[in-house]
Amino acid sequence: MAMWGGRFQEASLDEFRAFNDSLAFDYLLAQQDIAASRSWAIGLAEAGIITAEEAALLDGALAELATEVEANPELPLQTKEEDIHSWVEAKLGEKIGHAAKKLHTGRSRNDLVATDLRLWSKLNAGLVRDALQSAIGALLTFARSHYGLVMPGFTHLQRAQPVLVSHWALAYVEMFRRDLSRIDDALARMDVCPLGCGALAGTGVLLDRVTVAERLGFAAAARNSLDAVSDRDYVVELSAAASLCLTHLSRLSEDVIFFCSGEAGFFKLGDAISSGSSLMPQKKNPDVFELLRGKTGRVLGHLVSILHVLKGLPLAYNKDMQEDKQGFFDLMATWQQCLLVLATVLPHLSVNAGQCRRAAELGYSNATDLADYLVGKGVAFRDAHELSGELVLKASAQQKPLEALSLTELKAVSPLISDDVYAALTIEAGLAKRAALGGTSPEQVGSALTAAEQWFAKLSGQ
Ligand code: ARG
């Protein structure tokens, strides 16, 4: 039975019900709805609105319902109730009869759904946080186990300067650390309870909302009823945090897909995480990373859609807000799954050290080192850049690397060049020079890795 039948004389059209009802997706909020109802029932008793016996009856039936939902989360789907709030009330009616009708005193589905969704968001943001931690842990393990290996670094997808493989992995650790702090920020802001704000104007029952909120694990009770029932900022914030985190994951995936290509051949996918082609027997495809990249698009779409749902809404509650759920549920599940998948597949990614090093030596990626060498001999950088460029031109005309030019050829461009230039042109020398904070020298990367590992151990309480 609908919660609002009294003023209606005709039954709802089936087509209207199919469009209006939300149980098919908001059944996922069952446990939160039950928890919110338990706290509310106790609040009503504390305020003297219902008796202690009635509260105990409600609490016992709600606890029983929680156990039933735990055993079968899809239990609500066996019924035709309008939404999860109606379902919980109907179930209580079946269990305890008349007392169930008192539960909705002083509350509305507007403050209830806002409370349920916050509770669900807090729980699921915590799960995503754990998944993100696993992904960071896997990246740190990757960085540690490949420490010392060199690969080409790119700008414009052109070989630029050699970098350590660990430096590459640690770049994504930095991004994920920022993502973690964005989740924490969002969690702190969403920790406010709307229950007891009624439909929009506040509850007519003089009960202690702070205690109701605290019983549910919230840090505070919402300060303004109009805002509380219509605020979905936390959905937007988490969707935005997800979008950025998945964007990072997508960029990582794009790197890996390229690094695993026949053209690059820097990384190799293990059989356990690759798929083949139904037609081309030789193929081994990076489907996992393509899916991570593809699912990012889906998540970005959910962010755009919730912003569009909210942007034109007048205060306070509007049914448009029911559209906050399906995309958000999918976004949170996708976000968590993608992070866990990354953590699972990274150990199956190996590095072809020889190919990485060969490629790092190509493409005149030591031309900057040659310019720096000349700067060391007293040449202004702008002039040194010009001279090094001239030598690149000369060497590429002969299809050989800079270090294969003879001293006479080098000196013809700058007499300041002497025999020690060859040592300066090695990959090791180039890496070692990038020794200022944040650079790719083995020393810098080593201490960045240790610092990140220490931060991570503290975070994981090890
Ligand atoms: N299913 C609704 C939602 O998800 C619950 C709130 C209904 N409130 C109302 N005034 N119709 O938003």
Tab-separated table of C-alpha atoms and ligand atoms in Angstrom:
chain	number	residue	atom	x	y	z
A	1	MET	CA	0.000	0.000	0.000
A	2	ALA	CA	1.281	3.470	-0.880
A	3	MET	CA	2.315	5.749	2.001
A	4	TRP	CA	0.145	8.544	0.666
A	5	GLY	CA	-3.223	7.010	-0.308
A	6	GLY	CA	-5.672	9.075	1.801
A	7	ARG	CA	-6.442	11.929	-0.552
A	8	PHE	CA	-6.571	9.754	-3.676
A	9	GLN	CA	-9.722	8.212	-5.089
A	10	GLU	CA	-8.267	6.345	-8.032
A	11	ALA	CA	-5.580	3.717	-8.123
A	12	SER	CA	-2.275	4.555	-9.803
A	13	LEU	CA	-1.772	3.511	-13.384
A	14	ASP	CA	0.662	0.643	-13.811
A	15	GLU	CA	2.607	2.792	-16.260
A	16	PHE	CA	2.862	5.559	-13.669
A	17	ARG	CA	4.053	3.082	-11.027
A	18	ALA	CA	6.660	1.664	-13.349
A	19	PHE	CA	8.005	5.159	-13.961
A	20	ASN	CA	7.693	6.495	-10.429
A	21	ASP	CA	8.709	3.622	-8.194
A	22	SER	CA	12.305	3.279	-7.088
A	23	LEU	CA	12.412	0.001	-5.180
A	24	ALA	CA	14.103	-1.729	-8.132
A	25	PHE	CA	17.259	0.264	-7.372
A	26	ASP	CA	16.925	1.871	-3.938
A	27	TYR	CA	16.559	-1.580	-2.331
A	28	LEU	CA	20.339	-1.249	-1.988
A	29	LEU	CA	19.641	1.228	0.828
A	30	ALA	CA	17.735	-1.330	2.925
A	31	GLN	CA	20.303	-1.648	5.698
A	32	GLN	CA	20.726	2.121	5.914
A	33	ASP	CA	16.964	2.644	6.011
A	34	ILE	CA	16.657	0.119	8.808
A	35	ALA	CA	19.517	1.683	10.781
A	36	ALA	CA	18.050	5.184	10.382
A	37	SER	CA	14.651	3.880	11.474
A	38	ARG	CA	16.102	2.257	14.595
A	39	SER	CA	17.728	5.487	15.657
A	40	TRP	CA	14.523	7.402	14.902
A	41	ALA	CA	12.345	5.001	16.901
A	42	ILE	CA	14.590	5.389	19.942
A	43	GLY	CA	14.522	9.174	19.452
A	44	LEU	CA	10.725	9.130	19.405
A	45	ALA	CA	10.653	7.170	22.654
A	46	GLU	CA	13.210	9.489	24.271
A	47	ALA	CA	10.989	12.411	23.338
A	48	GLY	CA	7.967	10.663	24.850
A	49	ILE	CA	6.141	10.377	21.507
A	50	ILE	CA	5.956	6.596	21.624
A	51	THR	CA	6.269	4.322	24.632
A	52	ALA	CA	9.443	2.452	25.532
A	53	GLU	CA	7.562	-0.792	24.784
A	54	GLU	CA	6.615	0.410	21.324
A	55	ALA	CA	10.212	1.481	20.685
A	56	ALA	CA	11.453	-1.927	21.815
A	57	LEU	CA	8.937	-3.632	19.550
A	58	LEU	CA	10.029	-1.505	16.588
A	59	ASP	CA	13.694	-1.999	17.377
A	60	GLY	CA	13.357	-5.758	17.674
A	61	ALA	CA	11.446	-6.019	14.393
A	62	LEU	CA	13.927	-3.740	12.615
A	63	ALA	CA	16.846	-5.822	13.909
A	64	GLU	CA	15.121	-8.963	12.641
A	65	LEU	CA	14.569	-7.331	9.261
A	66	ALA	CA	18.245	-6.359	9.097
A	67	THR	CA	19.196	-10.012	9.593
A	68	GLU	CA	16.783	-11.092	6.868
A	69	VAL	CA	18.186	-8.538	4.421
A	70	GLU	CA	21.702	-9.545	5.330
A	71	ALA	CA	20.872	-13.146	4.417
A	72	ASN	CA	19.089	-12.103	1.229
A	73	PRO	CA	19.885	-8.559	0.051
A	74	GLU	CA	17.360	-8.886	-2.785
A	75	LEU	CA	14.479	-9.653	-0.429
A	76	PRO	CA	12.776	-6.287	-1.110
A	77	LEU	CA	12.610	-7.139	-4.812
A	78	GLN	CA	10.055	-9.846	-4.081
A	79	THR	CA	7.456	-7.149	-3.385
A	80	LYS	CA	5.840	-4.296	-5.286
A	81	GLU	CA	6.335	-1.500	-2.757
A	82	GLU	CA	7.006	1.976	-4.091
A	83	ASP	CA	10.434	2.366	-2.539
A	84	ILE	CA	12.679	1.004	0.190
A	85	HIS	CA	11.099	3.249	2.825
A	86	SER	CA	7.625	1.883	2.085
A	87	TRP	CA	9.031	-1.636	2.040
A	88	VAL	CA	10.596	-1.345	5.497
A	89	GLU	CA	7.361	0.062	6.915
A	90	ALA	CA	5.263	-2.628	5.242
A	91	LYS	CA	7.526	-5.347	6.615
A	92	LEU	CA	7.271	-3.883	10.089
A	93	GLY	CA	3.497	-3.895	9.747
A	94	GLU	CA	3.615	-7.601	8.958
A	95	LYS	CA	5.789	-8.242	11.976
A	96	ILE	CA	4.314	-6.046	14.722
A	97	GLY	CA	1.067	-4.641	13.408
A	98	HIS	CA	-0.204	-1.339	14.782
A	99	ALA	CA	3.046	-0.113	16.386
A	100	ALA	CA	4.682	-0.042	12.943
A	101	LYS	CA	2.353	2.812	11.975
A	102	LYS	CA	3.990	5.085	14.564
A	103	LEU	CA	7.506	4.918	13.138
A	104	HIS	CA	6.999	7.623	10.533
A	105	THR	CA	5.914	10.186	13.153
A	106	GLY	CA	7.716	13.492	12.578
A	107	ARG	CA	9.862	12.263	9.730
A	108	SER	CA	9.511	12.303	5.963
A	109	ARG	CA	10.918	10.203	3.200
A	110	ASN	CA	12.796	13.341	2.227
A	111	ASP	CA	14.975	13.460	5.329
A	112	LEU	CA	15.010	9.662	5.449
A	113	VAL	CA	16.326	9.107	1.923
A	114	ALA	CA	18.902	11.851	2.414
A	115	THR	CA	20.064	10.082	5.586
A	116	ASP	CA	20.091	6.639	3.954
A	117	LEU	CA	22.146	7.839	1.011
A	118	ARG	CA	24.669	9.576	3.251
A	119	LEU	CA	25.093	6.428	5.328
A	120	TRP	CA	25.521	4.406	2.143
A	121	SER	CA	28.020	6.942	0.770
A	122	LYS	CA	30.086	6.895	3.954
A	123	LEU	CA	30.231	3.099	3.907
A	124	ASN	CA	31.067	2.835	0.227
A	125	ALA	CA	33.559	5.711	0.207
A	126	GLY	CA	35.348	3.723	2.902
A	127	LEU	CA	35.402	0.648	0.649
A	128	VAL	CA	36.749	2.687	-2.279
A	129	ARG	CA	39.350	4.117	0.060
A	130	ASP	CA	40.493	0.587	0.937
A	131	ALA	CA	40.628	-0.328	-2.761
A	132	LEU	CA	42.659	2.786	-3.505
A	133	GLN	CA	45.031	1.813	-0.745
A	134	SER	CA	45.474	-1.625	-2.346
A	135	ALA	CA	46.193	-0.007	-5.712
A	136	ILE	CA	48.791	2.293	-4.160
A	137	GLY	CA	50.343	-0.685	-2.379
A	138	ALA	CA	50.618	-2.581	-5.681
A	139	LEU	CA	52.226	0.414	-7.395
A	140	LEU	CA	54.764	0.744	-4.580
A	141	THR	CA	55.612	-2.959	-4.874
A	142	PHE	CA	56.041	-2.501	-8.642
A	143	ALA	CA	58.271	0.543	-8.063
A	144	ARG	CA	60.375	-1.324	-5.492
A	145	SER	CA	60.812	-4.481	-7.558
A	146	HIS	CA	61.879	-2.553	-10.676
A	147	TYR	CA	64.052	-0.043	-8.889
A	148	GLY	CA	67.133	0.829	-10.963
A	149	LEU	CA	65.643	-0.002	-14.389
A	150	VAL	CA	65.649	2.809	-16.907
A	151	MET	CA	63.104	3.528	-19.625
A	152	PRO	CA	62.481	6.346	-22.072
A	153	GLY	CA	60.409	9.241	-20.772
A	154	PHE	CA	58.171	10.977	-23.304
A	155	THR	CA	56.753	14.386	-24.054
A	156	HIS	CA	54.417	14.693	-27.051
A	157	LEU	CA	54.881	10.910	-27.226
A	158	GLN	CA	58.380	11.614	-28.570
A	159	ARG	CA	61.344	10.217	-26.658
A	160	ALA	CA	62.432	13.016	-24.323
A	161	GLN	CA	64.762	11.991	-21.492
A	162	PRO	CA	65.407	8.681	-19.770
A	163	VAL	CA	63.587	8.096	-16.478
A	164	LEU	CA	63.588	5.286	-13.971
A	165	VAL	CA	60.704	2.829	-14.257
A	166	SER	CA	60.115	3.389	-10.531
A	167	HIS	CA	59.881	7.132	-11.137
A	168	TRP	CA	57.059	6.438	-13.593
A	169	ALA	CA	55.207	4.264	-11.056
A	170	LEU	CA	55.720	6.815	-8.277
A	171	ALA	CA	54.152	9.520	-10.451
A	172	TYR	CA	50.874	7.584	-10.259
A	173	VAL	CA	51.351	7.056	-6.517
A	174	GLU	CA	51.371	10.856	-6.198
A	175	MET	CA	48.109	11.118	-8.144
A	176	PHE	CA	46.446	8.402	-6.077
A	177	ARG	CA	47.594	10.034	-2.856
A	178	ARG	CA	45.799	13.186	-3.908
A	179	ASP	CA	42.733	11.081	-4.731
A	180	LEU	CA	42.862	9.571	-1.266
A	181	SER	CA	42.887	12.995	0.333
A	182	ARG	CA	39.926	14.027	-1.828
A	183	ILE	CA	37.931	11.061	-0.489
A	184	ASP	CA	38.889	12.017	3.062
A	185	ASP	CA	37.804	15.620	2.461
A	186	ALA	CA	34.481	14.485	1.067
A	187	LEU	CA	33.989	12.049	3.944
A	188	ALA	CA	34.560	14.779	6.512
A	189	ARG	CA	32.048	17.114	4.861
A	190	MET	CA	29.338	14.501	4.349
A	191	ASP	CA	29.376	13.428	7.995
A	192	VAL	CA	26.220	15.369	8.805
A	193	CYS	CA	22.810	13.844	9.519
A	194	PRO	CA	19.606	15.127	7.849
A	195	LEU	CA	17.257	12.920	9.899
A	196	GLY	CA	14.693	15.012	11.753
A	197	CYS	CA	14.563	17.726	9.097
A	198	GLY	CA	11.160	16.419	7.993
A	199	ALA	CA	9.843	17.096	4.527
A	200	LEU	CA	11.544	20.497	4.347
A	201	ALA	CA	10.653	22.648	7.341
A	202	GLY	CA	11.989	20.531	10.205
A	203	THR	CA	10.249	17.906	12.291
A	204	GLY	CA	7.200	18.721	14.338
A	205	VAL	CA	8.498	16.430	17.045
A	206	LEU	CA	10.721	18.049	19.622
A	207	LEU	CA	13.373	15.367	19.817
A	208	ASP	CA	17.114	15.479	20.213
A	209	ARG	CA	18.413	15.347	16.643
A	210	VAL	CA	22.032	15.342	17.770
A	211	THR	CA	21.556	12.075	19.645
A	212	VAL	CA	19.679	10.594	16.688
A	213	ALA	CA	22.655	11.575	14.488
A	214	GLU	CA	25.290	10.267	16.894
A	215	ARG	CA	23.579	6.907	17.215
A	216	LEU	CA	24.007	6.572	13.458
A	217	GLY	CA	27.699	7.418	13.667
A	218	PHE	CA	27.386	10.926	12.239
A	219	ALA	CA	29.618	13.679	13.558
A	220	ALA	CA	26.827	16.249	13.554
A	221	ALA	CA	23.168	16.945	12.809
A	222	ALA	CA	22.384	19.126	9.767
A	223	ARG	CA	21.871	22.782	10.677
A	224	ASN	CA	19.250	23.783	8.109
A	225	SER	CA	16.286	21.631	7.178
A	226	LEU	CA	15.771	23.101	3.693
A	227	ASP	CA	19.391	22.451	2.818
A	228	ALA	CA	19.536	19.060	4.508
A	229	VAL	CA	16.732	17.458	2.498
A	230	SER	CA	17.937	18.810	-0.817
A	231	ASP	CA	21.712	18.611	-0.407
A	232	ARG	CA	23.407	16.090	-2.673
A	233	ASP	CA	26.814	17.805	-2.656
A	234	TYR	CA	28.382	14.635	-1.308
A	235	VAL	CA	27.159	12.694	-4.332
A	236	VAL	CA	28.737	15.304	-6.586
A	237	GLU	CA	31.939	15.435	-4.536
A	238	LEU	CA	32.411	11.690	-4.584
A	239	SER	CA	31.516	11.562	-8.274
A	240	ALA	CA	34.096	14.264	-8.971
A	241	ALA	CA	36.717	12.490	-6.860
A	242	ALA	CA	35.904	9.270	-8.744
A	243	SER	CA	36.164	11.031	-12.085
A	244	LEU	CA	39.604	12.398	-11.324
A	245	CYS	CA	40.835	9.141	-9.821
A	246	LEU	CA	39.578	7.180	-12.828
A	247	THR	CA	41.156	9.767	-15.115
A	248	HIS	CA	44.468	8.974	-13.436
A	249	LEU	CA	43.774	5.283	-13.821
A	250	SER	CA	42.921	5.827	-17.464
A	251	ARG	CA	46.194	7.672	-18.114
A	252	LEU	CA	48.112	4.900	-16.397
A	253	SER	CA	46.259	2.398	-18.579
A	254	GLU	CA	47.069	4.349	-21.715
A	255	ASP	CA	50.761	4.334	-20.737
A	256	VAL	CA	50.692	0.594	-20.091
A	257	ILE	CA	48.862	-0.156	-23.346
A	258	PHE	CA	51.541	1.740	-25.267
A	259	PHE	CA	54.392	0.263	-23.231
A	260	CYS	CA	53.050	-3.232	-24.027
A	261	SER	CA	52.684	-2.542	-27.745
A	262	GLY	CA	54.951	-4.233	-30.281
A	263	GLU	CA	56.297	-0.789	-31.135
A	264	ALA	CA	57.481	-0.081	-27.568
A	265	GLY	CA	57.846	-3.517	-25.971
A	266	PHE	CA	58.841	-2.077	-22.582
A	267	PHE	CA	56.299	-4.000	-20.504
A	268	LYS	CA	54.864	-7.451	-20.941
A	269	LEU	CA	51.439	-8.660	-19.847
A	270	GLY	CA	51.231	-12.021	-18.134
A	271	ASP	CA	48.993	-14.637	-19.762
A	272	ALA	CA	46.708	-14.598	-16.743
A	273	ILE	CA	45.619	-11.013	-17.450
A	274	SER	CA	45.603	-10.939	-21.253
A	275	SER	CA	43.174	-12.031	-23.904
A	276	GLY	CA	43.733	-13.284	-27.410
A	277	SER	CA	42.057	-12.734	-30.746
A	278	SER	CA	39.472	-15.121	-32.163
A	279	LEU	CA	41.029	-14.649	-35.589
A	280	MET	CA	44.698	-13.698	-35.229
A	281	PRO	CA	46.524	-16.445	-33.361
A	282	GLN	CA	49.537	-14.276	-32.514
A	283	LYS	CA	47.580	-11.630	-30.591
A	284	LYS	CA	47.864	-10.910	-26.882
A	285	ASN	CA	45.732	-7.935	-26.028
A	286	PRO	CA	45.723	-5.539	-23.056
A	287	ASP	CA	41.933	-5.746	-22.607
A	288	VAL	CA	42.124	-5.121	-18.873
A	289	PHE	CA	43.787	-1.768	-19.336
A	290	GLU	CA	41.472	-0.855	-22.194
A	291	LEU	CA	38.499	-1.597	-19.958
A	292	LEU	CA	39.959	0.548	-17.190
A	293	ARG	CA	40.291	3.350	-19.743
A	294	GLY	CA	36.794	2.712	-21.087
A	295	LYS	CA	35.068	2.535	-17.711
A	296	THR	CA	36.479	5.966	-16.980
A	297	GLY	CA	34.183	7.358	-19.663
A	298	ARG	CA	31.199	5.769	-17.972
A	299	VAL	CA	32.130	7.307	-14.607
A	300	LEU	CA	32.685	10.776	-16.102
A	301	GLY	CA	29.205	10.471	-17.603
A	302	HIS	CA	27.691	9.855	-14.157
A	303	LEU	CA	29.338	13.023	-12.820
A	304	VAL	CA	27.928	15.090	-15.650
A	305	SER	CA	24.496	13.570	-15.195
A	306	ILE	CA	24.183	14.274	-11.445
A	307	LEU	CA	25.308	17.861	-11.983
A	308	HIS	CA	22.604	18.228	-14.630
A	309	VAL	CA	19.958	16.682	-12.375
A	310	LEU	CA	20.729	19.211	-9.642
A	311	LYS	CA	21.480	22.397	-11.526
A	312	GLY	CA	17.964	23.723	-12.023
A	313	LEU	CA	16.296	22.482	-8.858
A	314	PRO	CA	14.443	24.897	-6.621
A	315	LEU	CA	14.508	24.275	-2.868
A	316	ALA	CA	13.661	21.940	-1.346
A	317	TYR	CA	13.027	18.291	-2.313
A	318	ASN	CA	12.039	17.521	-5.907
A	319	LYS	CA	11.473	14.066	-7.329
A	320	ASP	CA	14.284	14.726	-9.814
A	321	MET	CA	16.498	13.820	-6.879
A	322	GLN	CA	15.478	10.200	-7.120
A	323	GLU	CA	17.697	10.225	-10.209
A	324	ASP	CA	20.731	10.651	-7.918
A	325	LYS	CA	20.960	6.926	-7.257
A	326	GLN	CA	21.403	4.568	-10.193
A	327	GLY	CA	24.364	6.371	-11.743
A	328	PHE	CA	25.960	6.948	-8.352
A	329	PHE	CA	25.598	3.322	-7.268
A	330	ASP	CA	27.187	2.263	-10.542
A	331	LEU	CA	29.913	4.879	-10.199
A	332	MET	CA	30.913	3.768	-6.709
A	333	ALA	CA	30.922	0.084	-7.681
A	334	THR	CA	32.897	0.760	-10.868
A	335	TRP	CA	35.396	2.940	-9.018
A	336	GLN	CA	36.037	0.284	-6.398
A	337	GLN	CA	36.232	-2.512	-8.961
A	338	CYS	CA	38.687	-0.655	-11.208
A	339	LEU	CA	41.056	0.027	-8.312
A	340	LEU	CA	40.929	-3.560	-7.120
A	341	VAL	CA	41.538	-4.784	-10.666
A	342	LEU	CA	44.593	-2.545	-10.971
A	343	ALA	CA	45.946	-3.935	-7.708
A	344	THR	CA	45.354	-7.471	-8.996
A	345	VAL	CA	46.904	-7.080	-12.439
A	346	LEU	CA	50.004	-5.026	-11.624
A	347	PRO	CA	51.960	-8.027	-10.270
A	348	HIS	CA	51.360	-9.701	-13.668
A	349	LEU	CA	53.081	-6.883	-15.524
A	350	SER	CA	56.767	-7.486	-16.201
A	351	VAL	CA	59.377	-5.077	-17.492
A	352	ASN	CA	61.645	-5.906	-20.419
A	353	ALA	CA	64.742	-4.269	-18.965
A	354	GLY	CA	66.889	-4.702	-22.087
A	355	GLN	CA	64.301	-3.257	-24.448
A	356	CYS	CA	63.636	-0.352	-22.047
A	357	ARG	CA	67.296	0.483	-21.896
A	358	ARG	CA	67.841	0.174	-25.664
A	359	ALA	CA	64.899	2.473	-26.292
A	360	ALA	CA	66.117	4.946	-23.665
A	361	GLU	CA	69.387	5.236	-25.554
A	362	LEU	CA	67.619	6.093	-28.806
A	363	GLY	CA	66.168	9.341	-30.038
A	364	TYR	CA	68.952	11.665	-28.853
A	365	SER	CA	67.522	11.637	-25.372
A	366	ASN	CA	70.982	12.699	-24.116
A	367	ALA	CA	70.952	15.955	-26.141
A	368	THR	CA	69.987	17.924	-23.008
A	369	ASP	CA	72.904	16.288	-21.179
A	370	LEU	CA	75.218	17.533	-23.920
A	371	ALA	CA	73.835	21.055	-23.502
A	372	ASP	CA	74.245	20.749	-19.714
A	373	TYR	CA	77.831	19.549	-20.294
A	374	LEU	CA	78.548	22.709	-22.285
A	375	VAL	CA	76.916	24.808	-19.544
A	376	GLY	CA	79.416	23.152	-17.201
A	377	LYS	CA	82.174	24.438	-19.483
A	378	GLY	CA	80.888	27.987	-19.101
A	379	VAL	CA	78.571	28.257	-22.124
A	380	ALA	CA	75.231	30.049	-21.579
A	381	PHE	CA	72.354	27.545	-21.707
A	382	ARG	CA	70.659	29.152	-24.720
A	383	ASP	CA	73.934	28.890	-26.727
A	384	ALA	CA	74.581	25.385	-25.389
A	385	HIS	CA	71.095	24.352	-26.559
A	386	GLU	CA	71.898	25.666	-30.045
A	387	LEU	CA	75.258	23.850	-30.205
A	388	SER	CA	73.797	20.581	-28.980
A	389	GLY	CA	71.031	20.917	-31.591
A	390	GLU	CA	73.649	21.347	-34.303
A	391	LEU	CA	75.351	18.160	-33.191
A	392	VAL	CA	72.021	16.283	-33.169
A	393	LEU	CA	71.535	17.403	-36.769
A	394	LYS	CA	75.030	16.252	-37.688
A	395	ALA	CA	74.664	12.870	-35.964
A	396	SER	CA	71.179	12.190	-37.346
A	397	ALA	CA	72.421	12.929	-40.876
A	398	GLN	CA	74.872	10.052	-40.331
A	399	GLN	CA	72.191	7.963	-38.585
A	400	LYS	CA	74.215	7.543	-35.452
A	401	PRO	CA	73.866	8.582	-31.811
A	402	LEU	CA	75.612	11.641	-30.348
A	403	GLU	CA	78.136	9.531	-28.467
A	404	ALA	CA	79.236	7.909	-31.760
A	405	LEU	CA	80.497	11.242	-33.109
A	406	SER	CA	84.276	11.531	-33.000
A	407	LEU	CA	85.943	14.092	-30.778
A	408	THR	CA	87.067	15.967	-33.915
A	409	GLU	CA	83.450	16.157	-35.119
A	410	LEU	CA	82.304	17.321	-31.698
A	411	LYS	CA	85.071	19.885	-31.384
A	412	ALA	CA	84.235	21.257	-34.825
A	413	VAL	CA	80.985	22.538	-33.304
A	414	SER	CA	82.455	23.586	-29.952
A	415	PRO	CA	86.163	23.572	-29.132
A	416	LEU	CA	85.172	23.484	-25.445
A	417	ILE	CA	84.194	19.825	-25.833
A	418	SER	CA	86.843	17.381	-24.665
A	419	ASP	CA	87.222	13.693	-24.013
A	420	ASP	CA	85.135	13.768	-20.812
A	421	VAL	CA	82.028	14.398	-22.916
A	422	TYR	CA	81.533	10.676	-23.556
A	423	ALA	CA	81.069	9.968	-19.854
A	424	ALA	CA	78.556	12.808	-19.658
A	425	LEU	CA	76.544	11.289	-22.502
A	426	THR	CA	75.893	7.951	-20.823
A	427	ILE	CA	72.428	7.169	-19.486
A	428	GLU	CA	73.844	6.768	-15.979
A	429	ALA	CA	75.394	10.241	-16.045
A	430	GLY	CA	72.171	11.765	-17.362
A	431	LEU	CA	70.098	10.095	-14.652
A	432	ALA	CA	72.536	10.940	-11.878
A	433	LYS	CA	72.398	14.638	-12.851
A	434	ARG	CA	68.644	14.806	-12.162
A	435	ALA	CA	69.429	14.787	-8.445
A	436	ALA	CA	67.429	17.768	-7.207
A	437	LEU	CA	64.222	17.093	-5.289
A	438	GLY	CA	61.632	15.333	-7.448
A	439	GLY	CA	64.123	14.293	-10.143
A	440	THR	CA	64.731	10.862	-11.600
A	441	SER	CA	68.245	10.245	-10.271
A	442	PRO	CA	68.498	6.819	-8.627
A	443	GLU	CA	69.256	8.541	-5.345
A	444	GLN	CA	66.218	10.830	-5.493
A	445	VAL	CA	63.914	8.042	-6.630
A	446	GLY	CA	65.315	5.775	-3.927
A	447	SER	CA	64.528	8.246	-1.179
A	448	ALA	CA	61.125	9.126	-2.700
A	449	LEU	CA	60.301	5.425	-2.759
A	450	THR	CA	61.373	4.882	0.832
A	451	ALA	CA	59.410	7.930	1.975
A	452	ALA	CA	56.309	6.750	0.112
A	453	GLU	CA	56.661	3.257	1.591
A	454	GLN	CA	56.938	4.734	5.088
A	455	TRP	CA	53.867	6.891	4.503
A	456	PHE	CA	52.019	3.820	3.243
A	457	ALA	CA	53.042	1.634	6.179
A	458	LYS	CA	51.744	4.293	8.559
A	459	LEU	CA	48.527	4.596	6.594
A	460	SER	CA	47.960	0.860	6.675
A	461	GLY	CA	48.823	0.752	10.361
A	462	GLN	CA	51.816	-1.562	9.814
B	1	ARG	N1	12.350	7.485	-3.715
B	1	ARG	C1	12.497	8.855	-3.325
B	1	ARG	C2	13.908	9.330	-3.683
B	1	ARG	O1	14.731	8.491	-3.905
B	1	ARG	C3	12.297	8.983	-1.854
B	1	ARG	C4	11.810	10.289	-1.426
B	1	ARG	C5	10.375	10.460	-1.816
B	1	ARG	N2	9.892	11.721	-1.390
B	1	ARG	C6	8.815	12.261	-1.949
B	1	ARG	N3	8.464	13.441	-1.497
B	1	ARG	N4	8.180	11.707	-2.928
B	1	ARG	O2	14.183	10.495	-3.773
